[in-house]
Amino acid sequence: MKTNFLMLHTITRIVSFIILSFSIFLFFAGHNNPGGGFIGGLMTASALLLLYISFDIKKIKKAIPFNYSTVIAIGLLIAIVTGLNSILFGDPFLTQYFEYYNVPVLGEIELTTALPFDLGIYLVVVGVALLSILTIAEDDS
C-alpha cells in the first residue's frame, strides 16, 4: 500500500519557498544589517533539508543534482579570492571596498566587496550543512 502525502508535499513546497525567499533577503541585507552569508546559508540549508525530509532523498537528489563538496570548494575559493583582492591594492587582507552607482530603474545602489565574500560563506555553509546531514542520513550501518 502506497501512502499519499499530498498535504505534506504541498505545505513543504510553500514553506520551502518562503524560507528560501527569506534566506535571500538575509543574504543581501547582511553587509549593513544583521544577516549575511552565514545565516542566509543556514536558512537555505534548512529549506533544502525540509525538501529532503518531505520527499525522498533520491527524488530531491535527482531534482537538485549538486555535489556539495564542490559547492564548499567554490565557496572557499570565492571567499579567499575576495580577501586576496585587497592585498593587490596594498591594503590588509579582507579590506572592504564600496562604491555607489545610479542604476536607471533601481536608483542609487551600493556595490561592495562584502557581497562576494558573503556569497562564498553562503556556499560553504550550505555545502557543509547539507553534506554532513545527508551523509549521516544515507549511512546504512
PDB file of C-alpha atoms in Angstrom:
ATOM      1  CA  MET A   1       0.000   0.000   0.000  1.00  0.00           C
ATOM      2  CA  LYS A   2       1.365   3.377  -1.017  1.00  0.00           C
ATOM      3  CA  THR A   3       0.847   6.303   1.357  1.00  0.00           C
ATOM      4  CA  ASN A   4      -0.384   9.605  -0.054  1.00  0.00           C
ATOM      5  CA  PHE A   5       1.499  12.617   1.316  1.00  0.00           C
ATOM      6  CA  LEU A   6      -0.254  15.238  -0.817  1.00  0.00           C
ATOM      7  CA  MET A   7      -0.854  17.708   2.020  1.00  0.00           C
ATOM      8  CA  LEU A   8       2.677  17.310   3.401  1.00  0.00           C
ATOM      9  CA  HIS A   9       4.234  17.818  -0.034  1.00  0.00           C
ATOM     10  CA  THR A  10       2.083  20.865  -0.793  1.00  0.00           C
ATOM     11  CA  ILE A  11       2.845  22.561   2.532  1.00  0.00           C
ATOM     12  CA  THR A  12       6.543  21.699   2.176  1.00  0.00           C
ATOM     13  CA  ARG A  13       6.729  23.375  -1.226  1.00  0.00           C
ATOM     14  CA  ILE A  14       5.116  26.553   0.119  1.00  0.00           C
ATOM     15  CA  VAL A  15       7.169  26.691   3.329  1.00  0.00           C
ATOM     16  CA  SER A  16      10.416  25.938   1.474  1.00  0.00           C
ATOM     17  CA  PHE A  17       9.712  28.796  -0.943  1.00  0.00           C
ATOM     18  CA  ILE A  18       9.093  31.176   1.975  1.00  0.00           C
ATOM     19  CA  ILE A  19      12.283  30.071   3.763  1.00  0.00           C
ATOM     20  CA  LEU A  20      14.351  30.392   0.560  1.00  0.00           C
ATOM     21  CA  SER A  21      12.935  33.867  -0.071  1.00  0.00           C
ATOM     22  CA  PHE A  22      13.786  34.932   3.481  1.00  0.00           C
ATOM     23  CA  SER A  23      17.298  33.490   3.152  1.00  0.00           C
ATOM     24  CA  ILE A  24      17.889  35.588   0.029  1.00  0.00           C
ATOM     25  CA  PHE A  25      16.676  38.669   1.914  1.00  0.00           C
ATOM     26  CA  LEU A  26      19.026  37.910   4.816  1.00  0.00           C
ATOM     27  CA  PHE A  27      21.902  37.342   2.412  1.00  0.00           C
ATOM     28  CA  PHE A  28      21.531  40.737   0.730  1.00  0.00           C
ATOM     29  CA  ALA A  29      20.789  42.625   3.964  1.00  0.00           C
ATOM     30  CA  GLY A  30      23.842  41.179   5.697  1.00  0.00           C
ATOM     31  CA  HIS A  31      26.605  43.639   4.905  1.00  0.00           C
ATOM     32  CA  ASN A  32      24.778  46.570   6.538  1.00  0.00           C
ATOM     33  CA  ASN A  33      22.325  44.835   8.898  1.00  0.00           C
ATOM     34  CA  PRO A  34      22.200  41.546  10.808  1.00  0.00           C
ATOM     35  CA  GLY A  35      22.303  38.631   8.412  1.00  0.00           C
ATOM     36  CA  GLY A  36      24.666  37.781   5.627  1.00  0.00           C
ATOM     37  CA  GLY A  37      26.191  34.667   4.198  1.00  0.00           C
ATOM     38  CA  PHE A  38      26.206  32.547   7.335  1.00  0.00           C
ATOM     39  CA  ILE A  39      22.584  32.910   8.426  1.00  0.00           C
ATOM     40  CA  GLY A  40      21.383  33.012   4.811  1.00  0.00           C
ATOM     41  CA  GLY A  41      23.230  29.754   4.161  1.00  0.00           C
ATOM     42  CA  LEU A  42      21.701  28.136   7.235  1.00  0.00           C
ATOM     43  CA  MET A  43      18.224  29.191   6.120  1.00  0.00           C
ATOM     44  CA  THR A  44      18.810  27.814   2.613  1.00  0.00           C
ATOM     45  CA  ALA A  45      20.144  24.560   4.030  1.00  0.00           C
ATOM     46  CA  SER A  46      17.084  24.258   6.272  1.00  0.00           C
ATOM     47  CA  ALA A  47      14.721  24.815   3.313  1.00  0.00           C
ATOM     48  CA  LEU A  48      16.527  22.198   1.228  1.00  0.00           C
ATOM     49  CA  LEU A  49      16.640  19.828   4.189  1.00  0.00           C
ATOM     50  CA  LEU A  50      12.880  20.211   4.574  1.00  0.00           C
ATOM     51  CA  LEU A  51      12.519  19.111   0.952  1.00  0.00           C
ATOM     52  CA  TYR A  52      14.834  16.145   1.555  1.00  0.00           C
ATOM     53  CA  ILE A  53      12.772  15.097   4.593  1.00  0.00           C
ATOM     54  CA  SER A  54       9.361  15.538   2.983  1.00  0.00           C
ATOM     55  CA  PHE A  55      10.199  13.953  -0.330  1.00  0.00           C
ATOM     56  CA  ASP A  56      12.541  11.044  -0.849  1.00  0.00           C
ATOM     57  CA  ILE A  57      16.281  11.810  -0.784  1.00  0.00           C
ATOM     58  CA  LYS A  58      16.716  10.120  -4.174  1.00  0.00           C
ATOM     59  CA  LYS A  59      13.982  12.267  -5.767  1.00  0.00           C
ATOM     60  CA  ILE A  60      15.461  15.518  -4.470  1.00  0.00           C
ATOM     61  CA  LYS A  61      18.995  14.479  -5.484  1.00  0.00           C
ATOM     62  CA  LYS A  62      17.641  13.934  -8.991  1.00  0.00           C
ATOM     63  CA  ALA A  63      15.893  17.338  -8.965  1.00  0.00           C
ATOM     64  CA  ILE A  64      18.819  19.195  -7.311  1.00  0.00           C
ATOM     65  CA  PRO A  65      21.939  17.402  -8.613  1.00  0.00           C
ATOM     66  CA  PHE A  66      24.568  19.342  -6.657  1.00  0.00           C
ATOM     67  CA  ASN A  67      27.807  17.861  -5.415  1.00  0.00           C
ATOM     68  CA  TYR A  68      28.047  19.636  -2.076  1.00  0.00           C
ATOM     69  CA  SER A  69      31.808  19.042  -1.835  1.00  0.00           C
ATOM     70  CA  THR A  70      32.182  21.113  -4.999  1.00  0.00           C
ATOM     71  CA  VAL A  71      29.866  23.785  -3.570  1.00  0.00           C
ATOM     72  CA  ILE A  72      32.102  24.014  -0.486  1.00  0.00           C
ATOM     73  CA  ALA A  73      35.236  24.321  -2.646  1.00  0.00           C
ATOM     74  CA  ILE A  74      33.714  27.037  -4.839  1.00  0.00           C
ATOM     75  CA  GLY A  75      32.565  28.975  -1.764  1.00  0.00           C
ATOM     76  CA  LEU A  76      36.012  28.806  -0.161  1.00  0.00           C
ATOM     77  CA  LEU A  77      37.620  29.917  -3.407  1.00  0.00           C
ATOM     78  CA  ILE A  78      35.284  32.922  -3.711  1.00  0.00           C
ATOM     79  CA  ALA A  79      35.865  33.961  -0.080  1.00  0.00           C
ATOM     80  CA  ILE A  80      39.654  33.641  -0.325  1.00  0.00           C
ATOM     81  CA  VAL A  81      39.873  35.468  -3.664  1.00  0.00           C
ATOM     82  CA  THR A  82      37.759  38.287  -2.219  1.00  0.00           C
ATOM     83  CA  GLY A  83      40.210  38.594   0.658  1.00  0.00           C
ATOM     84  CA  LEU A  84      43.253  38.458  -1.591  1.00  0.00           C
ATOM     85  CA  ASN A  85      41.781  41.172  -3.814  1.00  0.00           C
ATOM     86  CA  SER A  86      42.560  43.803  -1.168  1.00  0.00           C
ATOM     87  CA  ILE A  87      46.193  42.661  -0.941  1.00  0.00           C
ATOM     88  CA  LEU A  88      46.600  43.503  -4.642  1.00  0.00           C
ATOM     89  CA  PHE A  89      45.810  47.126  -3.784  1.00  0.00           C
ATOM     90  CA  GLY A  90      48.254  47.191  -0.863  1.00  0.00           C
ATOM     91  CA  ASP A  91      45.616  47.009   1.869  1.00  0.00           C
ATOM     92  CA  PRO A  92      45.252  44.398   4.638  1.00  0.00           C
ATOM     93  CA  PHE A  93      43.577  41.047   3.912  1.00  0.00           C
ATOM     94  CA  LEU A  94      39.751  41.327   3.664  1.00  0.00           C
ATOM     95  CA  THR A  95      39.641  45.133   3.449  1.00  0.00           C
ATOM     96  CA  GLN A  96      36.176  46.105   2.266  1.00  0.00           C
ATOM     97  CA  TYR A  97      35.675  48.436  -0.696  1.00  0.00           C
ATOM     98  CA  PHE A  98      32.378  50.025  -1.692  1.00  0.00           C
ATOM     99  CA  GLU A  99      31.030  52.459  -4.241  1.00  0.00           C
ATOM    100  CA  TYR A 100      27.599  53.911  -5.029  1.00  0.00           C
ATOM    101  CA  TYR A 101      26.155  53.717  -8.559  1.00  0.00           C
ATOM    102  CA  ASN A 102      22.994  55.096 -10.152  1.00  0.00           C
ATOM    103  CA  VAL A 103      21.005  52.405 -11.931  1.00  0.00           C
ATOM    104  CA  PRO A 104      18.121  53.676 -14.114  1.00  0.00           C
ATOM    105  CA  VAL A 105      15.310  51.566 -12.645  1.00  0.00           C
ATOM    106  CA  LEU A 106      16.632  50.896  -9.143  1.00  0.00           C
ATOM    107  CA  GLY A 107      18.127  54.289  -8.350  1.00  0.00           C
ATOM    108  CA  GLU A 108      21.270  54.538  -6.246  1.00  0.00           C
ATOM    109  CA  ILE A 109      22.705  51.193  -5.169  1.00  0.00           C
ATOM    110  CA  GLU A 110      25.821  50.296  -3.219  1.00  0.00           C
ATOM    111  CA  LEU A 111      28.243  47.717  -4.568  1.00  0.00           C
ATOM    112  CA  THR A 112      30.661  46.321  -2.032  1.00  0.00           C
ATOM    113  CA  THR A 113      33.286  43.602  -1.796  1.00  0.00           C
ATOM    114  CA  ALA A 114      31.490  42.202   1.257  1.00  0.00           C
ATOM    115  CA  LEU A 115      28.850  40.736  -1.059  1.00  0.00           C
ATOM    116  CA  PRO A 116      31.123  38.244  -2.880  1.00  0.00           C
ATOM    117  CA  PHE A 117      32.703  37.316   0.464  1.00  0.00           C
ATOM    118  CA  ASP A 118      29.224  36.666   1.882  1.00  0.00           C
ATOM    119  CA  LEU A 119      28.443  34.594  -1.219  1.00  0.00           C
ATOM    120  CA  GLY A 120      31.480  32.434  -0.504  1.00  0.00           C
ATOM    121  CA  ILE A 121      30.438  31.979   3.128  1.00  0.00           C
ATOM    122  CA  TYR A 122      26.863  31.248   1.999  1.00  0.00           C
ATOM    123  CA  LEU A 123      28.018  28.466  -0.327  1.00  0.00           C
ATOM    124  CA  VAL A 124      30.340  26.973   2.291  1.00  0.00           C
ATOM    125  CA  VAL A 125      27.606  26.908   4.949  1.00  0.00           C
ATOM    126  CA  VAL A 126      25.015  25.377   2.599  1.00  0.00           C
ATOM    127  CA  GLY A 127      27.520  22.780   1.414  1.00  0.00           C
ATOM    128  CA  VAL A 128      28.814  21.801   4.855  1.00  0.00           C
ATOM    129  CA  ALA A 129      25.358  21.633   6.452  1.00  0.00           C
ATOM    130  CA  LEU A 130      23.778  19.550   3.706  1.00  0.00           C
ATOM    131  CA  LEU A 131      26.814  17.343   3.097  1.00  0.00           C
ATOM    132  CA  SER A 132      27.111  16.429   6.772  1.00  0.00           C
ATOM    133  CA  ILE A 133      23.368  15.852   7.289  1.00  0.00           C
ATOM    134  CA  LEU A 134      22.895  13.857   4.083  1.00  0.00           C
ATOM    135  CA  THR A 135      25.987  11.772   4.775  1.00  0.00           C
ATOM    136  CA  ILE A 136      24.540  10.812   8.174  1.00  0.00           C
ATOM    137  CA  ALA A 137      21.079  10.200   6.679  1.00  0.00           C
ATOM    138  CA  GLU A 138      22.420   7.920   3.932  1.00  0.00           C
ATOM    139  CA  ASP A 139      24.558   5.842   6.289  1.00  0.00           C
ATOM    140  CA  ASP A 140      23.034   2.367   6.333  1.00  0.00           C
ATOM    141  CA  SER A 141      25.082   0.916   9.199  1.00  0.00           C
TER     142      SER A 141
END
